[in-house]
PDB file of C-alpha atoms in Angstrom:
ATOM      1  CA  MET A 132      -3.851  -4.735  17.515  1.00 92.00           C
ATOM      2  CA  GLU A 133      -1.060  -4.767  19.852  1.00 93.00           C
ATOM      3  CA  ILE A 134       2.035  -4.205  17.550  1.00 96.00           C
ATOM      4  CA  GLU A 135       4.835  -5.274  19.847  1.00 96.00           C
ATOM      5  CA  GLY A 136       6.024  -8.807  19.009  1.00 96.00           C
ATOM      6  CA  LYS A 137       4.047  -8.789  15.746  1.00 98.00           C
ATOM      7  CA  ARG A 138       6.011 -10.142  12.555  1.00 98.00           C
ATOM      8  CA  ILE A 139       4.990  -7.345   9.661  1.00 98.00           C
ATOM      9  CA  VAL A 140       5.842  -7.063   6.108  1.00 98.00           C
ATOM     10  CA  VAL A 141       6.079  -3.533   4.708  1.00 98.00           C
ATOM     11  CA  THR A 142       6.458  -3.563   1.101  1.00 98.00           C
ATOM     12  CA  GLY A 143       8.573  -0.464  -0.438  1.00 97.00           C
ATOM     13  CA  ALA A 144      10.413  -0.240   2.800  1.00 97.00           C
ATOM     14  CA  SER A 145      13.610   1.494   1.871  1.00 94.00           C
ATOM     15  CA  ARG A 146      12.370   4.840   1.377  1.00 94.00           C
ATOM     16  CA  GLY A 147       9.375   7.381   1.545  1.00 95.00           C
ATOM     17  CA  ILE A 148       6.405   6.249   3.663  1.00 96.00           C
ATOM     18  CA  GLY A 149       7.829   2.630   3.943  1.00 97.00           C
ATOM     19  CA  TYR A 150      11.060   3.801   5.469  1.00 96.00           C
ATOM     20  CA  SER A 151       9.058   6.002   8.193  1.00 96.00           C
ATOM     21  CA  LEU A 152       6.786   3.210   8.877  1.00 97.00           C
ATOM     22  CA  THR A 153       9.483   0.590   9.471  1.00 97.00           C
ATOM     23  CA  ARG A 154      11.265   2.843  11.821  1.00 96.00           C
ATOM     24  CA  GLN A 155       7.963   3.446  13.575  1.00 97.00           C
ATOM     25  CA  LEU A 156       7.149  -0.218  13.830  1.00 98.00           C
ATOM     26  CA  CYS A 157      10.271  -1.017  14.999  1.00 97.00           C
ATOM     27  CA  ALA A 158      10.090   1.433  17.672  1.00 96.00           C
ATOM     28  CA  ALA A 159       6.988  -0.053  18.755  1.00 96.00           C
ATOM     29  CA  GLY A 160       8.354  -3.514  19.085  1.00 97.00           C
ATOM     30  CA  ALA A 161       7.690  -4.999  15.704  1.00 97.00           C
ATOM     31  CA  GLU A 162       9.987  -6.936  13.642  1.00 98.00           C
ATOM     32  CA  VAL A 163       9.738  -5.818  10.073  1.00 98.00           C
ATOM     33  CA  LEU A 164      10.197  -8.043   7.004  1.00 98.00           C
ATOM     34  CA  ALA A 165      11.367  -5.212   4.911  1.00 98.00           C
ATOM     35  CA  VAL A 166      10.724  -5.569   0.836  1.00 98.00           C
ATOM     36  CA  ALA A 167      12.158  -3.356  -1.357  1.00 97.00           C
ATOM     37  CA  ARG A 168      14.477  -3.456  -4.857  1.00 95.00           C
ATOM     38  CA  ASP A 169      17.203  -1.338  -3.426  1.00 94.00           C
ATOM     39  CA  GLU A 170      19.259  -4.070  -1.444  1.00 94.00           C
ATOM     40  CA  ALA A 171      21.811  -1.725  -0.007  1.00 95.00           C
ATOM     41  CA  ALA A 172      19.238   0.663   1.186  1.00 95.00           C
ATOM     42  CA  LEU A 173      17.464  -2.375   2.975  1.00 95.00           C
ATOM     43  CA  ASP A 174      20.717  -3.357   4.432  1.00 93.00           C
ATOM     44  CA  ALA A 175      21.061   0.028   6.140  1.00 92.00           C
ATOM     45  CA  LEU A 176      17.683   0.029   7.908  1.00 94.00           C
ATOM     46  CA  ASN A 177      18.134  -0.161  11.830  1.00 88.00           C
ATOM     47  CA  GLY A 178      16.480  -1.913  14.408  1.00 92.00           C
ATOM     48  CA  PRO A 179      14.749  -5.542  14.087  1.00 97.00           C
ATOM     49  CA  VAL A 180      14.586  -5.743  10.416  1.00 97.00           C
ATOM     50  CA  ILE A 181      15.075  -8.670   8.149  1.00 97.00           C
ATOM     51  CA  PRO A 182      15.652  -7.150   4.617  1.00 98.00           C
ATOM     52  CA  LEU A 183      13.916  -8.976   1.716  1.00 98.00           C
ATOM     53  CA  PRO A 184      15.189  -7.633  -1.772  1.00 98.00           C
ATOM     54  CA  CYS A 185      12.638  -8.118  -4.211  1.00 98.00           C
ATOM     55  CA  ASP A 186      11.506  -6.584  -7.419  1.00 97.00           C
ATOM     56  CA  LEU A 187       7.440  -6.981  -6.993  1.00 98.00           C
ATOM     57  CA  GLY A 188       6.969  -6.015 -10.578  1.00 97.00           C
ATOM     58  CA  ASP A 189       8.545  -9.514 -11.407  1.00 97.00           C
ATOM     59  CA  ARG A 190       5.932 -12.128 -10.960  1.00 96.00           C
ATOM     60  CA  GLN A 191       8.638 -14.848 -10.172  1.00 97.00           C
ATOM     61  CA  ALA A 192      10.462 -12.714  -7.947  1.00 97.00           C
ATOM     62  CA  ARG A 193       7.077 -12.227  -5.996  1.00 98.00           C
ATOM     63  CA  GLY A 194       6.845 -16.022  -6.079  1.00 97.00           C
ATOM     64  CA  ALA A 195      10.327 -16.593  -4.367  1.00 98.00           C
ATOM     65  CA  LEU A 196       9.444 -13.932  -1.724  1.00 98.00           C
ATOM     66  CA  LEU A 197       6.080 -15.625  -1.034  1.00 98.00           C
ATOM     67  CA  GLU A 198       7.817 -19.012  -0.529  1.00 98.00           C
ATOM     68  CA  LYS A 199      10.137 -17.305   2.221  1.00 98.00           C
ATOM     69  CA  LEU A 200       7.137 -15.743   3.867  1.00 98.00           C
ATOM     70  CA  THR A 201       5.074 -18.831   3.981  1.00 98.00           C
ATOM     71  CA  GLY A 202       8.247 -21.132   4.876  1.00 97.00           C
ATOM     72  CA  ASP A 203      11.398 -20.103   6.549  1.00 96.00           C
ATOM     73  CA  LEU A 204      10.296 -16.750   7.517  1.00 97.00           C
ATOM     74  CA  ALA A 205       6.480 -17.587   8.791  1.00 96.00           C
ATOM     75  CA  PRO A 206       4.780 -17.023  10.740  1.00 97.00           C
ATOM     76  CA  VAL A 207       3.380 -13.691   9.622  1.00 98.00           C
ATOM     77  CA  ASP A 208       0.978 -11.575  11.434  1.00 98.00           C
ATOM     78  CA  VAL A 209       0.649  -8.433   9.200  1.00 98.00           C
ATOM     79  CA  LEU A 210       0.984  -7.534   5.530  1.00 98.00           C
ATOM     80  CA  ILE A 211       1.213  -3.933   4.383  1.00 98.00           C
ATOM     81  CA  ASN A 212       1.077  -3.087   0.947  1.00 98.00           C
ATOM     82  CA  ASN A 213       2.753   0.054   0.584  1.00 98.00           C
ATOM     83  CA  ALA A 214       4.934  -0.082  -2.775  1.00 97.00           C
ATOM     84  CA  ALA A 215       3.713   1.759  -5.756  1.00 97.00           C
ATOM     85  CA  ILE A 216       5.111   3.815  -8.658  1.00 96.00           C
ATOM     86  CA  GLN A 217       3.497   6.445 -10.514  1.00 94.00           C
ATOM     87  CA  VAL A 218       4.434   7.223 -14.403  1.00 93.00           C
ATOM     88  CA  GLU A 219       2.947  10.263 -15.887  1.00 92.00           C
ATOM     89  CA  ALA A 220       1.804   9.730 -19.489  1.00 93.00           C
ATOM     90  CA  HIS A 221      -0.187  11.596 -22.304  1.00 93.00           C
ATOM     91  CA  TYR A 222      -1.293   8.753 -24.544  1.00 93.00           C
ATOM     92  CA  PRO A 223      -2.061  11.039 -27.573  1.00 93.00           C
ATOM     93  CA  ASP A 224       1.616  11.466 -27.659  1.00 91.00           C
ATOM     94  CA  ASP A 225       3.908   8.857 -29.312  1.00 81.00           C
ATOM     95  CA  LEU A 226       4.939   6.971 -26.332  1.00 83.00           C
ATOM     96  CA  PRO A 227       8.436   4.906 -26.893  1.00 77.00           C
ATOM     97  CA  ASP A 228       7.577   2.326 -24.142  1.00 88.00           C
ATOM     98  CA  ALA A 229       4.066   2.568 -23.142  1.00 89.00           C
ATOM     99  CA  ALA A 230       3.434  -1.073 -22.857  1.00 91.00           C
ATOM    100  CA  GLY A 231       6.111  -1.671 -20.888  1.00 94.00           C
ATOM    101  CA  ASP A 232       5.272   1.319 -18.482  1.00 94.00           C
ATOM    102  CA  ILE A 233       1.765   0.239 -18.307  1.00 96.00           C
ATOM    103  CA  ALA A 234       2.827  -3.382 -17.349  1.00 96.00           C
ATOM    104  CA  ARG A 235       5.218  -2.380 -14.632  1.00 97.00           C
ATOM    105  CA  GLU A 236       2.753   0.018 -13.124  1.00 97.00           C
ATOM    106  CA  LEU A 237      -0.162  -2.499 -13.045  1.00 98.00           C
ATOM    107  CA  ALA A 238       2.167  -5.207 -11.648  1.00 98.00           C
ATOM    108  CA  ILE A 239       3.506  -3.093  -8.833  1.00 98.00           C
ATOM    109  CA  ASN A 240       0.704  -1.063  -7.756  1.00 98.00           C
ATOM    110  CA  LEU A 241      -2.311  -3.794  -8.394  1.00 98.00           C
ATOM    111  CA  GLU A 242      -0.972  -7.267  -9.453  1.00 98.00           C
ATOM    112  CA  ALA A 243       1.596  -7.272  -6.486  1.00 98.00           C
ATOM    113  CA  PRO A 244      -0.652  -6.317  -3.494  1.00 98.00           C
ATOM    114  CA  VAL A 245      -3.657  -8.771  -4.824  1.00 98.00           C
ATOM    115  CA  HIS A 246      -1.089 -11.475  -5.146  1.00 98.00           C
ATOM    116  CA  LEU A 247       0.515 -11.049  -1.820  1.00 98.00           C
ATOM    117  CA  SER A 248      -2.975 -10.820  -0.090  1.00 98.00           C
ATOM    118  CA  ALA A 249      -4.247 -13.819  -1.821  1.00 98.00           C
ATOM    119  CA  VAL A 250      -1.208 -16.091  -1.093  1.00 98.00           C
ATOM    120  CA  LEU A 251      -0.728 -14.865   2.621  1.00 98.00           C
ATOM    121  CA  MET A 252      -4.286 -14.725   3.632  1.00 98.00           C
ATOM    122  CA  PRO A 253      -4.774 -18.280   4.500  1.00 97.00           C
ATOM    123  CA  HIS A 254      -1.686 -18.097   6.753  1.00 98.00           C
ATOM    124  CA  LEU A 255      -2.890 -14.881   8.292  1.00 98.00           C
ATOM    125  CA  ALA A 256      -6.314 -16.636   9.032  1.00 98.00           C
ATOM    126  CA  ARG A 257      -4.348 -19.208  11.461  1.00 97.00           C
ATOM    127  CA  ARG A 258      -2.920 -16.383  13.549  1.00 97.00           C
ATOM    128  CA  PRO A 259      -4.830 -14.859  16.691  1.00 96.00           C
ATOM    129  CA  GLU A 260      -4.886 -11.536  15.242  1.00 96.00           C
ATOM    130  CA  ALA A 261      -3.842 -10.636  12.087  1.00 98.00           C
ATOM    131  CA  ALA A 262      -4.236  -7.645   9.252  1.00 98.00           C
ATOM    132  CA  ILE A 263      -3.839  -6.599   5.689  1.00 98.00           C
ATOM    133  CA  ILE A 264      -3.422  -2.839   5.045  1.00 98.00           C
ATOM    134  CA  ASN A 265      -3.753  -1.606   1.450  1.00 98.00           C
ATOM    135  CA  ILE A 266      -2.449   1.894   0.830  1.00 98.00           C
ATOM    136  CA  THR A 267      -4.506   3.893  -1.439  1.00 97.00           C
ATOM    137  CA  SER A 268      -4.919   7.546  -2.783  1.00 96.00           C
ATOM    138  CA  ALA A 269      -7.395  10.264  -2.876  1.00 95.00           C
ATOM    139  CA  LEU A 270      -7.012   9.739  -6.611  1.00 95.00           C
ATOM    140  CA  ALA A 271      -8.922   6.516  -6.250  1.00 96.00           C
ATOM    141  CA  PHE A 272     -12.120   8.529  -5.786  1.00 95.00           C
ATOM    142  CA  ALA A 273     -11.157  10.798  -8.836  1.00 96.00           C
ATOM    143  CA  PRO A 274      -8.387  10.590 -11.174  1.00 96.00           C
ATOM    144  CA  LYS A 275      -6.080  13.161 -12.499  1.00 95.00           C
ATOM    145  CA  ALA A 276      -5.189  13.418 -16.110  1.00 95.00           C
ATOM    146  CA  ALA A 277      -1.457  13.173 -15.836  1.00 93.00           C
ATOM    147  CA  ALA A 278      -1.443   9.549 -14.477  1.00 94.00           C
ATOM    148  CA  PRO A 279      -4.097   7.345 -15.858  1.00 96.00           C
ATOM    149  CA  VAL A 280      -2.967   4.112 -14.928  1.00 97.00           C
ATOM    150  CA  TYR A 281      -1.789   5.112 -11.440  1.00 96.00           C
ATOM    151  CA  CYS A 282      -5.324   6.213 -10.690  1.00 97.00           C
ATOM    152  CA  ALA A 283      -6.840   3.225 -12.036  1.00 97.00           C
ATOM    153  CA  THR A 284      -4.656   0.883 -10.145  1.00 98.00           C
ATOM    154  CA  LYS A 285      -5.376   2.739  -6.672  1.00 98.00           C
ATOM    155  CA  ALA A 286      -9.174   2.649  -7.807  1.00 98.00           C
ATOM    156  CA  GLY A 287      -8.874  -1.218  -8.480  1.00 98.00           C
ATOM    157  CA  LEU A 288      -6.795  -1.718  -4.965  1.00 98.00           C
ATOM    158  CA  GLN A 289      -9.677   0.143  -3.184  1.00 98.00           C
ATOM    159  CA  ARG A 290     -12.363  -2.121  -4.684  1.00 98.00           C
ATOM    160  CA  PHE A 291     -10.044  -5.199  -4.001  1.00 98.00           C
ATOM    161  CA  THR A 292      -9.525  -4.174  -0.296  1.00 98.00           C
ATOM    162  CA  THR A 293     -13.291  -3.779   0.200  1.00 98.00           C
ATOM    163  CA  ALA A 294     -14.323  -7.131  -1.282  1.00 98.00           C
ATOM    164  CA  LEU A 295     -11.509  -9.263   0.747  1.00 98.00           C
ATOM    165  CA  ARG A 296     -12.953  -7.245   3.902  1.00 98.00           C
ATOM    166  CA  TYR A 297     -16.193  -9.028   2.878  1.00 98.00           C
ATOM    167  CA  GLN A 298     -14.583 -12.237   2.715  1.00 98.00           C
ATOM    168  CA  THR A 299     -12.628 -11.989   6.216  1.00 98.00           C
ATOM    169  CA  ASP A 300     -15.630 -10.513   8.073  1.00 96.00           C
ATOM    170  CA  ARG A 301     -17.454 -13.727   7.115  1.00 96.00           C
ATOM    171  CA  SER A 302     -14.913 -16.313   7.137  1.00 96.00           C
ATOM    172  CA  CYS A 303     -11.803 -15.152   9.616  1.00 97.00           C
ATOM    173  CA  PRO A 304     -12.853 -12.149  11.738  1.00 96.00           C
ATOM    174  CA  ASN A 305      -9.343 -12.483  13.201  1.00 97.00           C
ATOM    175  CA  VAL A 306      -7.763 -10.891  10.202  1.00 98.00           C
ATOM    176  CA  ARG A 307      -8.704  -7.018   9.869  1.00 97.00           C
ATOM    177  CA  VAL A 308      -8.565  -5.543   6.189  1.00 97.00           C
ATOM    178  CA  SER A 309      -7.816  -2.000   6.174  1.00 97.00           C
ATOM    179  CA  GLU A 310      -7.274   0.887   3.728  1.00 97.00           C
ATOM    180  CA  VAL A 311      -5.311   4.029   4.084  1.00 97.00           C
ATOM    181  CA  ILE A 312      -6.212   6.821   1.746  1.00 97.00           C
ATOM    182  CA  MET A 313      -3.303   8.938   1.230  1.00 95.00           C
ATOM    183  CA  PRO A 314      -3.126  12.736   0.283  1.00 91.00           C
ATOM    184  CA  MET A 315      -0.107  13.996  -1.537  1.00 88.00           C
ATOM    185  CA  VAL A 316       2.935  12.709   0.387  1.00 90.00           C
ATOM    186  CA  ASP A 317       6.355  14.457   0.323  1.00 83.00           C
ATOM    187  CA  THR A 318       8.391  11.570  -1.244  1.00 84.00           C
ATOM    188  CA  GLY A 319      10.568  11.043  -4.439  1.00 79.00           C
ATOM    189  CA  MET A 320       7.505   9.841  -6.403  1.00 81.00           C
ATOM    190  CA  THR A 321       5.940  13.215  -6.127  1.00 77.00           C
ATOM    191  CA  ALA A 322       9.381  15.423  -6.226  1.00 73.00           C
ATOM    192  CA  GLY A 323       8.810  18.739  -8.158  1.00 71.00           C
ATOM    193  CA  ARG A 324       5.314  18.759  -8.312  1.00 74.00           C
ATOM    194  CA  GLY A 325       2.007  19.515  -6.028  1.00 70.00           C
ATOM    195  CA  HIS A 326       1.939  21.416  -3.200  1.00 73.00           C
ATOM    196  CA  GLY A 327       0.504  21.389   0.566  1.00 79.00           C
ATOM    197  CA  LYS A 328       2.278  17.734   0.929  1.00 83.00           C
ATOM    198  CA  ILE A 329       2.179  16.058   4.041  1.00 87.00           C
ATOM    199  CA  ALA A 330       5.620  14.348   5.464  1.00 93.00           C
ATOM    200  CA  PRO A 331       6.033  10.769   5.202  1.00 94.00           C
ATOM    201  CA  ASP A 332       6.362  10.510   9.041  1.00 95.00           C
ATOM    202  CA  ILE A 333       2.739  11.728   9.235  1.00 95.00           C
ATOM    203  CA  ALA A 334       1.768   9.234   6.421  1.00 95.00           C
ATOM    204  CA  ALA A 335       3.235   6.381   8.303  1.00 96.00           C
ATOM    205  CA  ALA A 336       1.881   7.245  11.774  1.00 96.00           C
ATOM    206  CA  SER A 337      -1.736   7.196  10.065  1.00 95.00           C
ATOM    207  CA  ILE A 338      -0.690   3.453   8.933  1.00 96.00           C
ATOM    208  CA  VAL A 339       0.160   2.553  12.453  1.00 96.00           C
ATOM    209  CA  GLU A 340      -3.108   4.276  13.885  1.00 92.00           C
ATOM    210  CA  ALA A 341      -5.079   2.067  11.518  1.00 92.00           C
ATOM    211  CA  LEU A 342      -3.277  -1.113  12.500  1.00 94.00           C
ATOM    212  CA  CYS A 343      -3.528  -0.353  16.125  1.00 94.00           C
ATOM    213  CA  ARG A 344      -7.351   0.708  16.160  1.00 93.00           C
ATOM    214  CA  GLY A 345      -8.407  -1.923  13.732  1.00 90.00           C
ATOM    215  CA  ARG A 346     -10.032   0.653  11.520  1.00 91.00           C
ATOM    216  CA  ASP A 347     -11.597  -0.502   8.158  1.00 94.00           C
ATOM    217  CA  ARG A 348     -10.516   2.770   6.607  1.00 94.00           C
ATOM    218  CA  VAL A 349      -8.490   5.768   7.541  1.00 95.00           C
ATOM    219  CA  LEU A 350      -8.432   9.189   5.353  1.00 96.00           C
ATOM    220  CA  VAL A 351      -5.565  10.992   6.045  1.00 96.00           C
ATOM    221  CA  GLY A 352      -5.158  14.821   6.056  1.00 93.00           C
ATOM    222  CA  LYS A 353      -6.978  16.519   3.295  1.00 93.00           C
ATOM    223  CA  THR A 354      -8.521  13.349   1.957  1.00 94.00           C
ATOM    224  CA  ARG A 355     -11.154  13.449   4.612  1.00 94.00           C
ATOM    225  CA  ALA A 356     -12.467  16.647   3.060  1.00 95.00           C
ATOM    226  CA  PHE A 357     -12.070  15.558  -0.519  1.00 93.00           C
ATOM    227  CA  ALA A 358     -14.072  12.342   0.332  1.00 94.00           C
ATOM    228  CA  ALA A 359     -16.940  14.608   1.812  1.00 95.00           C
ATOM    229  CA  ILE A 360     -16.987  16.731  -1.440  1.00 96.00           C
ATOM    230  CA  HIS A 361     -17.029  13.437  -3.456  1.00 96.00           C
ATOM    231  CA  ARG A 362     -19.800  12.340  -1.590  1.00 95.00           C
ATOM    232  CA  VAL A 363     -22.123  15.555  -2.041  1.00 97.00           C
ATOM    233  CA  SER A 364     -20.812  16.159  -5.653  1.00 97.00           C
ATOM    234  CA  PRO A 365     -18.537  13.875  -7.726  1.00 94.00           C
ATOM    235  CA  ALA A 366     -18.374  16.226 -10.435  1.00 96.00           C
ATOM    236  CA  LEU A 367     -16.910  18.865  -8.216  1.00 96.00           C
ATOM    237  CA  ALA A 368     -14.325  16.172  -6.980  1.00 95.00           C
ATOM    238  CA  ALA A 369     -13.548  15.522 -10.415  1.00 95.00           C
ATOM    239  CA  ARG A 370     -12.858  19.161 -11.538  1.00 95.00           C
ATOM    240  CA  ILE A 371     -10.364  19.529  -8.398  1.00 93.00           C
ATOM    241  CA  VAL A 372      -8.111  16.870  -9.337  1.00 93.00           C
ATOM    242  CA  ARG A 373      -8.303  16.349 -13.147  1.00 92.00           C
ATOM    243  CA  GLY A 374      -5.530  18.799 -14.064  1.00 84.00           C
TER     244      GLY A 374
END
């Protein structure tokens, strides 16, 4: 895909991977429809950016966002589902708001990308070339103990991405559905834990590569080795990350 001139939705655009991605897409000549909760951070983005404040965990807010994307802000060429949160939880403990944390994590990490993809797909199908890129994690292959819901959402998004690709391959091959599988990235979400993290700019560049080359799946950094281990020995892969 030629990025120049494309209108690209990026969720989680105000920080981390999304911030770097927005900058790189703008530099390549795209217009970015930047979605995030932090309105002030969105307004500070430079380049051809349309800020779209939205809490993706709120179904009504997503509905209003989609009305804009399919109405006054149409057409859209690309949707990049990047936004995610991770809540560490140990359920044998007495957690004060387990239900609220679970619902929000499910909504932002899984329900939102599925919802946005489903509603935008008929519109993307009418574009000469279009794409949906979903950002998953090595934890979709094997979960870690500390973040069970996050791992479940990334595994679910991986399966959704594959099934959606089956549909577009059959019905609208002009729409490429891709998955970018991330290792640990040095963002606010991972602050204070882990080691060997990659920079957000490197993570963002891998997403741009997936878009330009039309690749179904991009394994970033250490995820290539981890995926190979998982193919040979799922049990070993599980021991590596379980914590």
